Tab-separated table of C-alpha atoms and ligand atoms in Angstrom:
chain	number	residue	atom	x	y	z
A	26	ALA	CA	93.448	114.263	80.893
A	27	VAL	CA	92.118	111.368	82.998
A	28	ILE	CA	89.040	111.087	80.785
A	29	ALA	CA	91.155	111.211	77.592
A	30	TYR	CA	93.414	108.505	79.079
A	31	MET	CA	90.388	106.372	79.980
A	32	LEU	CA	88.952	106.773	76.485
A	33	LEU	CA	92.258	105.778	74.838
A	34	ALA	CA	92.826	102.884	77.240
A	35	PHE	CA	89.336	101.563	76.740
A	36	THR	CA	89.558	101.887	72.952
A	37	TRP	CA	92.820	99.961	73.067
A	38	TRP	CA	91.341	97.221	75.271
A	39	SER	CA	88.283	96.995	73.020
A	40	VAL	CA	90.409	96.609	69.877
A	41	LEU	CA	92.569	94.031	71.632
A	42	LEU	CA	89.526	92.055	72.782
A	43	TYR	CA	88.036	92.263	69.323
A	44	GLU	CA	91.224	90.868	67.753
A	45	LYS	CA	91.571	88.131	70.366
A	46	ASN	CA	87.996	87.079	69.732
A	47	ARG	CA	88.665	86.956	65.974
A	48	ASP	CA	91.936	85.000	66.433
A	49	ALA	CA	90.185	82.516	68.725
A	50	PHE	CA	87.470	82.071	66.116
A	51	TYR	CA	90.038	81.422	63.339
A	52	ALA	CA	91.930	78.924	65.508
A	53	LYS	CA	88.764	77.027	66.511
A	54	ARG	CA	87.640	77.016	62.883
A	55	GLU	CA	90.962	75.522	61.736
A	56	LEU	CA	90.843	72.827	64.448
A	57	LEU	CA	87.261	71.958	63.577
A	58	LEU	CA	88.116	71.735	59.880
A	59	ILE	CA	91.153	69.531	60.509
A	60	GLY	CA	89.081	67.241	62.756
A	61	MET	CA	86.298	66.929	60.234
A	62	VAL	CA	88.649	66.285	57.330
A	63	ALA	CA	90.436	63.590	59.405
A	64	GLU	CA	87.088	61.978	60.176
A	65	GLY	CA	86.236	62.178	56.475
A	66	ARG	CA	83.033	64.120	57.132
A	67	VAL	CA	83.894	66.989	54.760
A	68	SER	CA	86.219	67.328	51.817
A	69	GLY	CA	86.469	71.115	51.145
A	70	GLN	CA	85.809	74.597	52.532
A	71	ALA	CA	82.384	74.905	50.886
A	72	ALA	CA	81.027	71.736	52.491
A	73	PHE	CA	82.664	72.629	55.823
A	74	GLN	CA	80.860	75.970	55.954
A	75	GLN	CA	77.517	74.200	55.605
A	76	THR	CA	78.048	72.019	58.700
A	77	PRO	CA	75.989	72.853	61.849
A	78	GLU	CA	79.166	72.883	63.985
A	79	PHE	CA	80.708	75.643	61.855
A	80	GLN	CA	77.439	77.584	61.769
A	81	GLU	CA	77.222	77.471	65.576
A	82	LEU	CA	80.868	78.543	65.942
A	83	GLN	CA	80.309	81.417	63.549
A	84	SER	CA	77.137	82.644	65.232
A	85	LYS	CA	78.895	82.536	68.662
A	86	TYR	CA	81.763	84.556	67.201
A	87	ARG	CA	79.367	87.142	65.739
A	88	ALA	CA	77.414	87.466	68.998
A	89	GLN	CA	80.636	88.093	70.912
A	90	LYS	CA	81.829	90.580	68.308
A	91	TYR	CA	78.616	92.621	68.624
A	92	MET	CA	78.754	92.392	72.393
A	93	ILE	CA	82.269	93.856	72.448
A	94	MET	CA	81.295	96.648	70.050
A	95	GLY	CA	78.064	97.395	71.969
A	96	GLU	CA	79.792	97.536	75.339
A	97	ALA	CA	82.466	99.837	73.953
A	98	ALA	CA	79.771	102.159	72.562
A	99	VAL	CA	77.833	102.179	75.865
A	100	PHE	CA	80.995	102.892	77.837
A	101	VAL	CA	82.088	105.728	75.554
A	102	ALA	CA	78.567	107.208	75.580
A	103	SER	CA	78.311	107.064	79.381
A	104	LEU	CA	81.761	108.574	79.739
A	105	LEU	CA	80.788	111.444	77.433
A	106	VAL	CA	77.441	111.992	79.211
A	107	GLY	CA	79.242	111.915	82.575
A	108	MET	CA	81.787	114.413	81.293
A	109	TYR	CA	79.001	116.706	80.078
A	110	LEU	CA	77.151	116.509	83.425
A	111	ILE	CA	80.300	117.178	85.440
A	112	ASN	CA	81.078	120.147	83.228
A	113	ARG	CA	77.556	121.525	83.551
A	114	GLY	CA	77.545	121.062	87.335
A	115	TYR	CA	80.932	122.759	87.570
A	116	HIS	CA	79.736	125.797	85.605
A	117	LYS	CA	76.526	125.992	87.635
A	118	GLU	CA	78.526	125.898	90.844
A	119	ILE	CA	80.839	128.676	89.606
A	120	GLN	CA	77.849	130.755	88.572
A	121	SER	CA	76.003	130.305	91.847
A	122	ALA	CA	79.169	131.128	93.807
A	123	ARG	CA	79.449	134.338	91.778
A	124	GLN	CA	75.800	135.149	92.452
A	125	ARG	CA	76.230	134.508	96.179
A	126	ARG	CA	79.246	136.813	96.233
A	127	ASN	CA	77.300	139.500	94.359
A	128	PHE	CA	74.389	139.022	96.758
A	129	LEU	CA	76.579	139.359	99.834
A	130	LEU	CA	78.204	142.497	98.472
A	131	SER	CA	74.897	144.056	97.532
A	132	ILE	CA	73.004	143.050	100.682
A	133	THR	CA	75.771	144.467	102.865
A	134	HIS	CA	75.538	147.731	101.004
A	135	GLU	CA	71.738	147.736	100.939
A	136	LEU	CA	71.567	147.198	104.691
A	137	LYS	CA	74.406	149.482	105.677
A	138	SER	CA	73.543	152.576	103.707
A	139	PRO	CA	70.003	153.227	105.017
A	140	ILE	CA	71.085	152.432	108.578
A	141	ALA	CA	73.997	154.861	108.268
A	142	SER	CA	71.795	157.585	106.867
A	143	ILE	CA	69.091	157.136	109.538
A	144	GLN	CA	71.814	157.283	112.174
A	145	LEU	CA	73.120	160.504	110.665
A	146	VAL	CA	69.644	162.077	110.712
A	147	LEU	CA	69.104	161.119	114.344
A	148	GLU	CA	72.527	162.406	115.384
A	149	THR	CA	71.965	165.709	113.583
A	150	MET	CA	68.620	166.153	115.323
A	151	LYS	CA	70.121	165.340	118.696
A	152	ARG	CA	73.021	167.748	118.276
A	153	ARG	CA	71.151	170.634	116.675
A	154	THR	CA	67.917	171.087	118.513
A	155	THR	CA	67.134	174.350	116.716
A	156	LEU	CA	66.804	173.114	113.154
A	157	LYS	CA	64.779	175.036	110.600
A	158	PRO	CA	61.394	173.348	110.188
A	159	GLU	CA	61.930	172.789	106.392
A	160	LEU	CA	65.294	171.153	107.005
A	161	LYS	CA	63.843	169.040	109.800
A	162	GLU	CA	61.022	168.005	107.496
A	163	ARG	CA	63.477	167.033	104.749
A	164	LEU	CA	65.631	165.020	107.126
A	165	MET	CA	62.559	163.209	108.451
A	166	GLU	CA	61.438	162.452	104.878
A	167	ASN	CA	64.863	160.996	104.075
A	168	ALA	CA	64.894	158.885	107.217
A	169	LEU	CA	61.392	157.623	106.490
A	170	SER	CA	62.282	156.672	102.932
A	171	ASP	CA	65.320	154.823	104.296
A	172	THR	CA	63.192	152.867	106.756
A	173	ASP	CA	60.896	152.137	103.823
A	174	ARG	CA	63.828	150.688	101.892
A	175	LEU	CA	64.894	148.581	104.858
A	176	HIS	CA	61.358	147.394	105.320
A	177	GLY	CA	61.130	146.362	101.636
A	178	LEU	CA	64.449	144.578	101.818
A	179	VAL	CA	63.558	142.615	104.944
A	180	ASN	CA	60.193	141.719	103.398
A	181	ASP	CA	61.914	140.439	100.252
A	182	LEU	CA	64.311	138.333	102.310
A	183	LEU	CA	61.512	136.852	104.398
A	184	LEU	CA	59.298	136.222	101.390
A	185	SER	CA	62.067	134.486	99.477
A	186	ALA	CA	62.802	132.247	102.464
A	187	LYS	CA	59.093	131.484	102.772
A	188	LEU	CA	58.789	130.717	99.060
A	189	GLU	CA	61.232	127.872	99.490
A	190	THR	CA	59.370	126.208	102.317
A	191	ALA	CA	55.907	127.236	103.434
A	192	TYR	CA	54.338	129.570	100.917
A	193	GLN	CA	50.522	129.532	100.922
A	194	PRO	CA	49.229	131.148	97.717
A	195	PHE	CA	45.495	130.563	98.080
A	196	GLN	CA	44.328	132.645	101.016
A	197	GLU	CA	41.670	135.229	100.165
A	198	HIS	CA	39.548	136.831	97.454
A	199	ILE	CA	41.324	139.703	95.799
A	200	ASP	CA	40.073	142.416	93.535
A	201	LEU	CA	43.129	142.807	91.321
A	202	SER	CA	41.923	146.001	89.677
A	203	GLU	CA	41.609	147.663	93.097
A	204	LEU	CA	45.020	146.326	94.106
A	205	VAL	CA	46.773	147.601	90.949
A	206	ASP	CA	44.925	150.972	91.144
A	207	GLY	CA	46.267	151.447	94.673
A	208	ILE	CA	49.818	150.544	93.702
A	209	ILE	CA	49.813	152.895	90.705
A	210	ASP	CA	48.584	155.715	92.966
A	211	LYS	CA	51.412	155.008	95.407
A	212	MET	CA	53.978	154.994	92.589
A	213	ARG	CA	52.650	158.289	91.202
A	214	HIS	CA	52.976	159.820	94.647
A	215	LYS	CA	56.446	158.386	95.217
A	216	TYR	CA	57.817	159.372	91.781
A	217	PRO	CA	56.025	162.573	90.756
A	218	LYS	CA	58.376	163.173	87.794
A	219	ILE	CA	57.640	159.846	86.140
A	220	LYS	CA	54.746	159.424	83.741
A	221	PHE	CA	52.657	156.386	84.682
A	222	VAL	CA	50.164	155.489	81.968
A	223	TYR	CA	47.580	153.044	83.263
A	224	ALA	CA	44.754	151.268	81.475
A	225	GLN	CA	42.453	148.495	82.622
A	226	ASP	CA	39.263	146.986	81.313
A	227	GLY	CA	36.327	147.031	83.676
A	228	ASN	CA	35.506	143.336	84.039
A	229	ILE	CA	38.449	141.837	85.906
A	230	PRO	CA	37.148	138.819	87.851
A	231	MET	CA	38.065	138.329	91.514
A	232	VAL	CA	40.956	135.969	92.103
A	233	TYR	CA	41.641	133.716	95.020
A	234	GLY	CA	45.238	134.210	96.082
A	235	ASP	CA	47.768	135.887	98.339
A	236	LYS	CA	47.298	139.649	98.513
A	237	THR	CA	50.736	140.449	99.947
A	238	GLY	CA	52.375	138.240	97.341
A	239	LEU	CA	50.498	139.717	94.386
A	240	THR	CA	51.160	143.239	95.694
A	241	SER	CA	54.838	142.386	95.790
A	242	VAL	CA	54.621	141.117	92.180
A	243	ALA	CA	53.195	144.385	90.840
A	244	LEU	CA	55.441	146.556	93.027
A	245	ASN	CA	58.608	144.720	92.027
A	246	LEU	CA	57.838	145.052	88.313
A	247	LEU	CA	57.043	148.755	88.656
A	248	GLU	CA	60.081	149.483	90.851
A	249	ASN	CA	62.288	147.698	88.296
A	250	ALA	CA	60.733	149.718	85.485
A	251	VAL	CA	61.660	152.908	87.383
A	252	LYS	CA	65.106	151.687	88.440
A	253	TYR	CA	66.239	150.550	85.002
A	254	SER	CA	65.121	153.629	83.054
A	255	THR	CA	66.597	157.048	82.419
A	256	PRO	CA	64.541	160.256	82.227
A	257	PRO	CA	62.158	161.039	80.641
A	258	ILE	CA	60.602	157.885	82.086
A	259	ARG	CA	57.277	156.612	80.855
A	260	ILE	CA	55.832	153.428	82.316
A	261	GLU	CA	52.764	151.790	80.880
A	262	THR	CA	50.697	149.379	82.935
A	263	ASN	CA	47.839	147.445	81.488
A	264	LEU	CA	45.430	145.128	83.289
A	265	HIS	CA	42.888	143.212	81.248
A	266	PHE	CA	40.938	139.993	81.051
A	267	GLN	CA	41.628	137.794	78.041
A	268	THR	CA	39.863	134.476	77.400
A	269	ASP	CA	40.407	132.761	80.768
A	270	ASP	CA	43.355	134.790	81.968
A	271	ILE	CA	43.895	138.010	83.818
A	272	VAL	CA	46.829	139.729	82.120
A	273	LEU	CA	49.061	142.332	83.763
A	274	GLU	CA	51.622	144.097	81.589
A	275	VAL	CA	54.300	146.523	82.741
A	276	ALA	CA	56.284	148.197	79.974
A	277	ASP	CA	59.070	150.755	80.299
A	278	ASN	CA	61.221	152.775	77.905
A	279	GLY	CA	64.400	152.031	79.856
A	280	ILE	CA	67.742	150.359	79.237
A	281	GLY	CA	66.221	147.014	78.178
A	282	ILE	CA	67.530	143.496	78.774
A	283	GLU	CA	69.806	141.694	76.314
A	284	ASP	CA	68.376	138.482	74.881
A	285	LYS	CA	71.130	136.335	76.430
A	286	GLU	CA	70.292	137.710	79.911
A	287	LYS	CA	66.548	137.159	79.669
A	288	LYS	CA	66.688	133.532	80.757
A	289	TYR	CA	68.692	134.321	83.906
A	290	ILE	CA	66.917	137.367	85.353
A	291	PHE	CA	64.369	135.232	87.231
A	292	ASP	CA	67.124	133.313	89.057
A	293	LYS	CA	67.632	133.999	92.731
A	294	PHE	CA	70.233	136.775	93.320
A	295	TYR	CA	70.846	137.233	89.596
A	296	ARG	CA	71.626	140.785	88.491
A	297	VAL	CA	72.822	141.823	85.042
A	298	GLY	CA	76.490	142.914	85.049
A	299	ASN	CA	78.629	142.771	88.161
A	300	GLU	CA	78.793	144.630	91.456
A	301	ASP	CA	81.790	146.778	90.454
A	302	THR	CA	80.366	148.163	87.225
A	303	ARG	CA	76.639	148.311	88.003
A	304	LYS	CA	75.131	151.701	88.795
A	305	THR	CA	71.889	150.558	90.412
A	306	LYS	CA	71.663	148.779	93.736
A	307	GLY	CA	69.543	145.764	94.533
A	308	THR	CA	69.713	142.179	95.701
A	309	GLY	CA	68.545	140.271	92.628
A	310	LEU	CA	65.676	138.824	94.655
A	311	GLY	CA	62.876	140.891	93.067
A	312	LEU	CA	62.183	138.943	89.874
A	313	TYR	CA	62.844	135.610	91.591
A	314	ILE	CA	60.078	136.444	94.062
A	315	VAL	CA	57.798	137.653	91.259
A	316	ALA	CA	58.280	134.484	89.205
A	317	GLU	CA	57.813	132.159	92.204
A	318	ILE	CA	54.630	133.885	93.359
A	319	VAL	CA	53.170	133.851	89.855
A	320	ARG	CA	54.078	130.176	89.519
A	321	ALA	CA	52.442	129.386	92.860
A	322	HIS	CA	49.257	131.029	91.542
A	323	LYS	CA	49.538	128.767	88.465
A	324	GLY	CA	50.264	131.736	86.237
A	325	THR	CA	53.009	132.553	83.746
A	326	ILE	CA	55.499	135.370	83.345
A	327	THR	CA	57.280	136.411	80.158
A	328	VAL	CA	59.703	139.150	79.268
A	329	GLN	CA	60.217	140.763	75.887
A	330	ASP	CA	61.633	143.915	74.341
A	331	ASN	CA	59.390	146.938	74.357
A	332	HIS	CA	59.251	149.188	71.286
A	333	PRO	CA	61.110	151.321	70.403
A	334	GLN	CA	63.155	150.560	73.546
A	335	GLY	CA	62.828	149.148	77.025
A	336	THR	CA	61.299	146.038	78.488
A	337	LEU	CA	57.838	144.558	78.730
A	338	PHE	CA	56.888	142.055	81.420
A	339	ARG	CA	53.641	140.135	80.961
A	340	ILE	CA	51.981	138.134	83.706
A	341	THR	CA	48.971	135.924	83.207
A	342	LEU	CA	46.941	134.545	86.095
A	343	PRO	CA	44.405	131.881	85.211
A	344	ALA	CA	41.089	133.268	86.444
A	345	ARG	CA	39.499	129.791	86.351
A	346	ALA	CA	42.142	128.070	88.433
A	347	THR	CA	42.151	130.798	91.038
A	348	THR	CA	38.384	131.345	91.176
A	349	GLY	CA	37.928	127.530	91.056
A	350	GLN	CA	39.115	127.407	94.660
A	351	GLN	CA	36.598	130.098	95.449
A	352	GLU	CA	33.761	128.024	93.945
A	353	GLN	CA	34.886	124.955	95.877
A	354	LYS	CA	34.859	126.985	99.094
A	355	SER	CA	31.376	128.354	98.541
A	356	LEU	CA	30.167	124.854	97.651
A	357	LYS	CA	31.599	123.543	100.905
A	358	ALA	CA	30.029	126.414	102.815
A	359	SER	CA	26.616	125.752	101.308
B	417	ATP	P1	65.934	143.868	93.864
B	417	ATP	O1	64.703	143.910	93.036
B	417	ATP	O2	66.030	142.618	94.665
B	417	ATP	O3	66.201	145.066	94.664
B	417	ATP	P2	67.206	143.819	91.307
B	417	ATP	O4	66.231	144.807	90.802
B	417	ATP	O5	68.592	143.939	90.837
B	417	ATP	O6	67.205	143.795	92.872
B	417	ATP	P3	65.543	141.822	90.079
B	417	ATP	O7	64.356	142.672	90.265
B	417	ATP	O8	65.442	140.362	90.350
B	417	ATP	O9	66.760	142.340	90.957
B	417	ATP	O10	66.069	141.993	88.596
B	417	ATP	C1	67.152	141.213	88.122
B	417	ATP	C2	67.911	141.955	87.048
B	417	ATP	O11	67.114	142.058	85.866
B	417	ATP	C3	68.242	143.389	87.437
B	417	ATP	O12	69.460	143.454	88.115
B	417	ATP	C4	68.309	144.090	86.087
B	417	ATP	O13	69.587	143.969	85.548
B	417	ATP	C5	67.334	143.297	85.218
B	417	ATP	N1	66.031	143.991	85.072
B	417	ATP	C6	64.906	143.725	85.771
B	417	ATP	N2	63.895	144.513	85.368
B	417	ATP	C7	64.372	145.273	84.362
B	417	ATP	C8	63.823	146.297	83.511
B	417	ATP	N3	62.551	146.693	83.620
B	417	ATP	N4	64.641	146.866	82.583
B	417	ATP	C9	65.929	146.464	82.475
B	417	ATP	N5	66.514	145.533	83.236
B	417	ATP	C10	65.755	144.938	84.181
B	418	MG	MG1	64.137	144.558	91.298
């Protein structure tokens, strides 16, 4: 309402100024004409309009007219741009408040549930000292997987805090094929019912980067592929070297991601849907961490639909940029 009022008021003032300027011009023109006729310098309108005095008056009038119109246009444009920016900022703020709320809800749940279940296991063991060995084994397995979850969560939180301040991507030489092999083995062991198809070409160059970070990249993509799929789950991972880039692809046959969501999933705390309707648990930090680490290694990440269903994430890491550091180091050393 205030902006509409300002627009109307300013339009009114501009029109008024425009008319005043025109009236002043007409009045000055009349006075000048009367003066000149009295002096006998001109006899009619045609001759009057040729005089330098009239020409100067007219050009002053025109300059002022354009100035008024120009200033009105600049003011209206800046008001509209300001309105657009305020609106955009407002929506961003609303969205980030919603994400923070979702994050708080999910983090509380993510922290509470493994702690509660570990506590339950420990209490059961304390109370019932004569547990069957199989049951004891199962309880221990559950407790260990809960500590694993907690560990992952704390790591994600620390890594995301570090990414904002002091992340050091270039630390050591890494054999990516060995790293991905190891992760796929772990995933196969952790999820025996899921089919992991894995292909890599033999000549992946070494990269210079952060091993923990790149491990987290591959793990996050694979864990997402598992989490957002329904049985029978088939996850394809492909590692190859193409032109100057090392390419890692993770494709699943899961629930997929709608096109309108694709641009948000890399935002911090962003999760598709909301906390009340969503079946899976998580913090929305995973893909943010992935994207930031890849960016720090000067790589790219894209997401697209897999066929016939599911999602495909593709990461490229420039082998030259990363091994370039390695060459510089060995040059320095020599
Ligand atoms: P976290 O990884 O921190 O435990 P999360 O998995 O919800 O939580 P992200 O990994 O950042 O968070 O993923 C963001 C959102 O993107 C997810 O909530 C999910 O909706 C969507 N998403 C990510 N990967 C996939 C996938 N492979 N298939 C379908 N949806 C996905
Ligand atoms: Mg995730």
